[in-house]
Short mmCIF file of C-alpha atoms in Angstrom, two decimals:
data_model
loop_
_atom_site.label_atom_id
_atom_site.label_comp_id
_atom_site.label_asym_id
_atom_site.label_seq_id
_atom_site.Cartn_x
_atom_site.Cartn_y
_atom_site.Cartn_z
CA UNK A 1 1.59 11.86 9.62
CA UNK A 2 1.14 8.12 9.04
CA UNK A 3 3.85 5.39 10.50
CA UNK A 4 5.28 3.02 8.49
CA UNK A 5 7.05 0.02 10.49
CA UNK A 6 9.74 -1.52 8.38
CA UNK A 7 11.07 -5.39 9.53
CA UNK A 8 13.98 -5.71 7.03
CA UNK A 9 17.38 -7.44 8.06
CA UNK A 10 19.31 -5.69 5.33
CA UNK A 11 20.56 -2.79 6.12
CA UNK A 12 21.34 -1.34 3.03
CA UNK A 13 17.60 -1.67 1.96
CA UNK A 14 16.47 -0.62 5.13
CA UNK A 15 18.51 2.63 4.77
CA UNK A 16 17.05 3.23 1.11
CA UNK A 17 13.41 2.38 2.52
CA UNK A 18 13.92 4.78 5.53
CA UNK A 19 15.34 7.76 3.29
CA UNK A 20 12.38 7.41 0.88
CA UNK A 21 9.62 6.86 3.05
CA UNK A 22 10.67 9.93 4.98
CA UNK A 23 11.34 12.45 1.93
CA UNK A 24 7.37 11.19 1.05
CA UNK A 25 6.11 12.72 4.75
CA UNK A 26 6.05 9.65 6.31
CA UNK A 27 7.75 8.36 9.93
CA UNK A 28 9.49 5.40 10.67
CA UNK A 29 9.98 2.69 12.96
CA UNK A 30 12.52 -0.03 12.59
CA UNK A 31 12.94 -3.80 13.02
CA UNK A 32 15.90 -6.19 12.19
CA UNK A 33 14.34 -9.34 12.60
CA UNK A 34 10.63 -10.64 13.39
CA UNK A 35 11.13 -11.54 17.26
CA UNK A 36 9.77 -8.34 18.72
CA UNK A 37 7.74 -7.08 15.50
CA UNK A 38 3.98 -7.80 17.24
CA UNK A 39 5.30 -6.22 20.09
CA UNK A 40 6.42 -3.05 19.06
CA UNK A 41 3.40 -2.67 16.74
CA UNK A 42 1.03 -3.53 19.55
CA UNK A 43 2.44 -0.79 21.68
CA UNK A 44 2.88 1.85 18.73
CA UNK A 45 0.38 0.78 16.23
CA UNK A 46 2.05 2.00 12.78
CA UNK A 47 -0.39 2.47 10.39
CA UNK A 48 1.26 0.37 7.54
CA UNK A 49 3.95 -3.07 8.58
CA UNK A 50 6.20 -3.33 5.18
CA UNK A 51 7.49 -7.28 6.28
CA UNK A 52 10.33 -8.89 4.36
CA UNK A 53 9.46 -12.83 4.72
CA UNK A 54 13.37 -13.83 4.79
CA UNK A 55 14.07 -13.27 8.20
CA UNK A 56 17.33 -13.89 10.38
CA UNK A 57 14.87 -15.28 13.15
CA UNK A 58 11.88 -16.14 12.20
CA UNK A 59 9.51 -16.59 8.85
CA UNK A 60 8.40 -13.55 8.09
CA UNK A 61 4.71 -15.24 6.83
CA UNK A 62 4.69 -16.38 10.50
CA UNK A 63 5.45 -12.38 11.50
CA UNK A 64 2.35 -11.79 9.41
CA UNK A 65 -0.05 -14.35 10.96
CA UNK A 66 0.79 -13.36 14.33
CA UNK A 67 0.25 -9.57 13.46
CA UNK A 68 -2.88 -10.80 12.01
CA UNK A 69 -3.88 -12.94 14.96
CA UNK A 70 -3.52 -10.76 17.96
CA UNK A 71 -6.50 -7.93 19.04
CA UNK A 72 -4.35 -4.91 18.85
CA UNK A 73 -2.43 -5.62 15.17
CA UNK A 74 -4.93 -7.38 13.36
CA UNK A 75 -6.13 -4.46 11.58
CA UNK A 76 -2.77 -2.86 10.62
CA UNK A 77 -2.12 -3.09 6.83
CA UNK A 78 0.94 -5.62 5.90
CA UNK A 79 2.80 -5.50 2.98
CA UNK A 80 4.94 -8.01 2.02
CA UNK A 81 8.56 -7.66 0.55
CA UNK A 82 10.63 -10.72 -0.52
CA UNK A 83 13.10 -12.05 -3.15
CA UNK A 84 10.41 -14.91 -3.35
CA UNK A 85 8.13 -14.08 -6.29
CA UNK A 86 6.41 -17.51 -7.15
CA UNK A 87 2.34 -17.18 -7.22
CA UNK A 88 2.14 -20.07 -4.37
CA UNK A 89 4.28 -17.57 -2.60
CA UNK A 90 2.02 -14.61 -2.93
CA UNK A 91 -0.88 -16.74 -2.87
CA UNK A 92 0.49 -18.04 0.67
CA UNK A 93 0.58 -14.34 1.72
CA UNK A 94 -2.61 -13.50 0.69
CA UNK A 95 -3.98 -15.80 2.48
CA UNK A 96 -2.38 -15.12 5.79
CA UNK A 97 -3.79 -11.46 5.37
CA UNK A 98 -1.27 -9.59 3.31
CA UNK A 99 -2.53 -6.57 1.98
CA UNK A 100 -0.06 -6.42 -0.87
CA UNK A 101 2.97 -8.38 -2.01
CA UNK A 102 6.31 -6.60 -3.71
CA UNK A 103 9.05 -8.63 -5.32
CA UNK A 104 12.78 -7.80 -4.73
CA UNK A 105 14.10 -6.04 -6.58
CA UNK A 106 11.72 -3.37 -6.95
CA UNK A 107 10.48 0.23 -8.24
CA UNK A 108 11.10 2.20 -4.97
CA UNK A 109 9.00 4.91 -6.59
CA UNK A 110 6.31 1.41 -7.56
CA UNK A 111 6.41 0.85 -3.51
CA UNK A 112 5.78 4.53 -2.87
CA UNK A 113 2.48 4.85 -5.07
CA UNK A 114 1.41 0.96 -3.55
CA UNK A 115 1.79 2.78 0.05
CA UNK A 116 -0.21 5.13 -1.16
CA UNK A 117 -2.82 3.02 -1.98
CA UNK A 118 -3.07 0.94 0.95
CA UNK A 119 -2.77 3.99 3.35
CA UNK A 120 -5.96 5.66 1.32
CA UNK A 121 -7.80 2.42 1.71
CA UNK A 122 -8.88 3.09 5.43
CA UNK A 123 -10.51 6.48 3.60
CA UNK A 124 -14.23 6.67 2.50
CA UNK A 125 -14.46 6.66 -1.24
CA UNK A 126 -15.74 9.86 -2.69
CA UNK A 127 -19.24 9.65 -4.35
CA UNK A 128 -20.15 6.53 -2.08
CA UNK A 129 -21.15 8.41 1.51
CA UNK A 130 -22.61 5.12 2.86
CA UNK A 131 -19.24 3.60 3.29
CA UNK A 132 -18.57 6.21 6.00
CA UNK A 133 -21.26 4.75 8.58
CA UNK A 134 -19.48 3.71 11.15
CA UNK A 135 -21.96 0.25 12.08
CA UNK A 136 -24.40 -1.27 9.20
CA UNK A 137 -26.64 -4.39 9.48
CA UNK A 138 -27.73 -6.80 6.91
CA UNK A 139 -30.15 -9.56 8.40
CA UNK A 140 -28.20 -11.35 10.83
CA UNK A 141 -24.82 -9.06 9.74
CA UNK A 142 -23.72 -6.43 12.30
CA UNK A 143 -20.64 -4.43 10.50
CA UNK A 144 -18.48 -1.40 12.69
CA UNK A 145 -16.57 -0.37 10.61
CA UNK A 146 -14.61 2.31 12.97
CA UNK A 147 -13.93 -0.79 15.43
CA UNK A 148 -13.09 -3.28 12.65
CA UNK A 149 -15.36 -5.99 13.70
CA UNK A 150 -18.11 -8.35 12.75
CA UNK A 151 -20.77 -10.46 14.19
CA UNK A 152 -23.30 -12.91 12.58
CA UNK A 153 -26.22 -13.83 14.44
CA UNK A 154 -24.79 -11.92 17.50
CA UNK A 155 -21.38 -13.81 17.44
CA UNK A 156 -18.39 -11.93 16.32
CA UNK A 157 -16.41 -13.31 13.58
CA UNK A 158 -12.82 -12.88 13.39
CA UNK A 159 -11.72 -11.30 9.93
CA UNK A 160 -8.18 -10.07 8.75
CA UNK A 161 -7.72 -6.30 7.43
CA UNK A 162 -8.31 -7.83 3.84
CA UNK A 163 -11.33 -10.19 4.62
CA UNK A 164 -12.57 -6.88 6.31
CA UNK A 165 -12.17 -4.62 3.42
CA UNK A 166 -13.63 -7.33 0.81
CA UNK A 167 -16.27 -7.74 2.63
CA UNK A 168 -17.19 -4.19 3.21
CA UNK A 169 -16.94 -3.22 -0.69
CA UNK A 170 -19.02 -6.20 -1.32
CA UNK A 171 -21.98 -5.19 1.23
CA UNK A 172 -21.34 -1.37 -0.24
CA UNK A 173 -22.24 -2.14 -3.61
CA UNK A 174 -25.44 -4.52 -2.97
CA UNK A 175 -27.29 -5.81 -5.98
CA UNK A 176 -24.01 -4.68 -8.35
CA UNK A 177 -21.49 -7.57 -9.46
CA UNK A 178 -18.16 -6.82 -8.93
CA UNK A 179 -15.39 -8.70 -11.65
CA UNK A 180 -12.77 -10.41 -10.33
CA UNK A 181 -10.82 -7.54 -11.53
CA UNK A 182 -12.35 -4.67 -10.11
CA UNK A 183 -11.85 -6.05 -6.73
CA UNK A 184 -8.34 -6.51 -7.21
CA UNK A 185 -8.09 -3.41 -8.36
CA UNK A 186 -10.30 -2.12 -5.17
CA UNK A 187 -9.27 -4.42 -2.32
CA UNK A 188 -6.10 -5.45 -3.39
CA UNK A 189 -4.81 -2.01 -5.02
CA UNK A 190 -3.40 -5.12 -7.29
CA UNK A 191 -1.17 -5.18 -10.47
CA UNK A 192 -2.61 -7.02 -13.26
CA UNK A 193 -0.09 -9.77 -13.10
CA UNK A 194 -2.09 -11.16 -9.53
CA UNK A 195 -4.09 -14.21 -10.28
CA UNK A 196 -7.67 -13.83 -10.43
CA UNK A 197 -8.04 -16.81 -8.22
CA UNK A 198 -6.72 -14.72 -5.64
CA UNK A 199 -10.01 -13.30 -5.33
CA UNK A 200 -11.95 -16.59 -5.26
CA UNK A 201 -9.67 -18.19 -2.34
CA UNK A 202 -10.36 -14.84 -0.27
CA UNK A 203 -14.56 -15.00 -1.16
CA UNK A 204 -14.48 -18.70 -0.38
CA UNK A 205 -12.51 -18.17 3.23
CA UNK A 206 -14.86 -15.19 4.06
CA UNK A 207 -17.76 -16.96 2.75
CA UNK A 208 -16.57 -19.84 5.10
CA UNK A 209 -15.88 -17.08 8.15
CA UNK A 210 -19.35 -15.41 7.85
CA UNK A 211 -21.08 -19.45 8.04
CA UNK A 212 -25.11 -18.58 7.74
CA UNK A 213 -24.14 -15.14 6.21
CA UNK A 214 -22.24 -16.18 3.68
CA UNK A 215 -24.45 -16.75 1.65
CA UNK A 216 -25.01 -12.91 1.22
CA UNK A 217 -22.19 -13.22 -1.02
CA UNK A 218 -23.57 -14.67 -4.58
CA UNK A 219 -21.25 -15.88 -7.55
CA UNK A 220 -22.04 -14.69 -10.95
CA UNK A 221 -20.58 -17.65 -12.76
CA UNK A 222 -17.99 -16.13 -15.50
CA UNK A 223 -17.90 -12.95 -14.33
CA UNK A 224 -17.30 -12.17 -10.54
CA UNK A 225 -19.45 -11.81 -7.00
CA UNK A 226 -22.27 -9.94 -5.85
CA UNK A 227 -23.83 -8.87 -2.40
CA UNK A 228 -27.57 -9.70 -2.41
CA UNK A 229 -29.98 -6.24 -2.59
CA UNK A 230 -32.08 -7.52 0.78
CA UNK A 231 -31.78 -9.75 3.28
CA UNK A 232 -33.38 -13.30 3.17
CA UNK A 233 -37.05 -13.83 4.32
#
């Protein structure tokens, strides 16, 4: 039964999320405020962090880098819910390793469905068995995908949950160009109201991550990014 850790200072909205969440099959672990948040999902590892970035405390984006910066958090899904709906704001989010971004106020059955998605993510797609190998390589790319970790040219790179997944439906679709669309719509699990260029800051920072491996990654000017069929010579 997956465990869905909910930082909200509200308690009437922590209440409705906690009543919902359960009557879906879920379990649930509370927060009020961001000071113990990487603690308490360090020790019980929930496998979704729904993170309101108004905090009593602290910011809740800096909640979301530190769950994104320490060993034992980093791959735990985040989703983001906030009265602040500006694209800078989501764009912020993004790229601190958000996995999705709600605005208050909000579908509750919209936030079900999106928890849906996320939580499904971490599943193989059906019709695609190579995504279930647990380690792949790709010249000097090592992927485990089970451990959630990358290395280029022997030295492991550091991604977020996000950078992990992008890259990963990238390298599983080699030689096929993938819009800027579809990998909203794959990585993201996004609404069509996301900006596009959401996608380009995430392929640039991976690109950037990966350094001699990045450029695996090839733009298709005008239409969206591809994963090169073979290694270089």
């Amino acid at each position: 039964m997956p465990c869905i850790l909910i930082v909200e200072d509200e308690k009437d909205l922590q209440d409705v999320l906690t009543y919902n969440l359960k009557a879906a099959g879920y379990t649930v672990l509370l927060a009020n405020d961001g000071g113990g948040v990487v603690e308490l999902a360090a020790e019980k590892l929930p496998d979704l962090v729904l993170l309101d970035l108004m905090l009593p405390d602290v910011s809740g984006l800096d909640v979301c880098r530190a769950l994104k910066s320490h060993t034992k958090t980093k791959h735990i899904p985040v989703m983001m819910v906030t009265a602040k709906g500006e694209e800078i704001d989501r764009v912020v989010g993004f790229e601190l390793g958000a996995d999705d971004y709600m605005v208050k106020p909000y579908s509750t059955r919209e936030l079900l469905l999106r928890v849906q998605v996320i939580l499904r993510r971490g599943q193989p797609p059906a019709g695609e068995p190579e995504t279930t190998a647990p380690s792949s390589r790709f010249g000097k790319l090592s992927i485990d995908r089970e451990a959630y970790r990358v290395w280029v040219a022997g030295q492991e790179v550091t991604l977020t949950a996000l950078e992990f997944r992008l890259l990963c439906t990238l390298f599983d679709r080699k030689n096929r160009v993938q819009s800027r669309a579809t990998l909203l719509d794959e990585v993201w699990g996004a609404s069509e109201d996301m900006a596009t260029r959401t996608v380009d800051t995430h392929v640039k920072r991976l690109r950037e991550k990966l350094g001699e491996a990045g450029d695996y990654i090839e733009t298709v000017w005008g239409v969206g990014y591809r994963f090169l069929e073979r290694p270089p010579a």
